[in-house]
């Protein structure tokens, strides 16, 4: 496992592995850039834009999806927690927390809004079970009371939309100054 410890490492990881398939019709880098562009267009903070850009870094670090033995409906690479653990020491909690919660946000929305579950992409529906499935009522309430609830849901909505095949929105380097600024401010 190749764990980034600096902003340069993060960008190098996307340079090296960003062309890998996201499990849908977009690459990791296309997905990351589309997600960050949606965050920016929504007027999100720099930290939330960085979270949108880097929310799936855990997939790249664990690097098990796409291998022969990996099954989307049975296996979970824990990319939410792993991504947050990677990002927290580099960029801080404001970036790491929405990343940590973006799978819980999906589970919460599937629980509270059955129609949301129906319209998820095939890969996202397949992974739900392995990610723990629906939440209990108590888990829903605890999540709704979490201070990171709103940002996690916002990130989730961009994540769901950022899957447009062949749409390359800008370049990773467009975000280097923003991400470096967040690291330097720590
Ligand atoms: Fe994603």
mmCIF file of N, CA, C and O and ligand atoms in Angstrom, residues 22 31 55-56 102 159, ligand 1:
data_model
loop_
_atom_site.group_PDB
_atom_site.id
_atom_site.type_symbol
_atom_site.label_atom_id
_atom_site.label_comp_id
_atom_site.label_asym_id
_atom_site.label_seq_id
_atom_site.Cartn_x
_atom_site.Cartn_y
_atom_site.Cartn_z
ATOM 1 N N UNK A 22 -13.499 3.890 -12.342
ATOM 2 C CA UNK A 22 -14.196 4.136 -11.080
ATOM 3 C C UNK A 22 -15.215 3.029 -10.798
ATOM 4 O O UNK A 22 -15.836 2.995 -9.758
ATOM 5 N N UNK A 31 -13.914 11.481 -12.397
ATOM 6 C CA UNK A 31 -14.891 11.539 -11.303
ATOM 7 C C UNK A 31 -14.492 12.610 -10.282
ATOM 8 O O UNK A 31 -15.322 13.412 -9.849
ATOM 9 N N UNK A 55 -12.272 12.755 -2.338
ATOM 10 C CA UNK A 55 -13.099 11.902 -1.468
ATOM 11 C C UNK A 55 -12.885 10.410 -1.709
ATOM 12 O O UNK A 55 -13.130 9.603 -0.822
ATOM 13 N N UNK A 56 -12.417 10.036 -2.896
ATOM 14 C CA UNK A 56 -12.212 8.613 -3.182
ATOM 15 C C UNK A 56 -10.736 8.218 -3.168
ATOM 16 O O UNK A 56 -10.380 7.159 -3.705
ATOM 17 N N UNK A 102 -18.948 10.173 3.732
ATOM 18 C CA UNK A 102 -19.708 10.179 2.477
ATOM 19 C C UNK A 102 -20.396 8.853 2.172
ATOM 20 O O UNK A 102 -21.394 8.828 1.457
ATOM 21 N N UNK A 159 -21.044 13.610 -5.566
ATOM 22 C CA UNK A 159 -20.478 12.296 -5.871
ATOM 23 C C UNK A 159 -21.411 11.520 -6.825
ATOM 24 O O UNK A 159 -20.960 10.935 -7.823
HETATM 25 FE FE1 LIG B 1 -17.103 8.969 -5.454
#
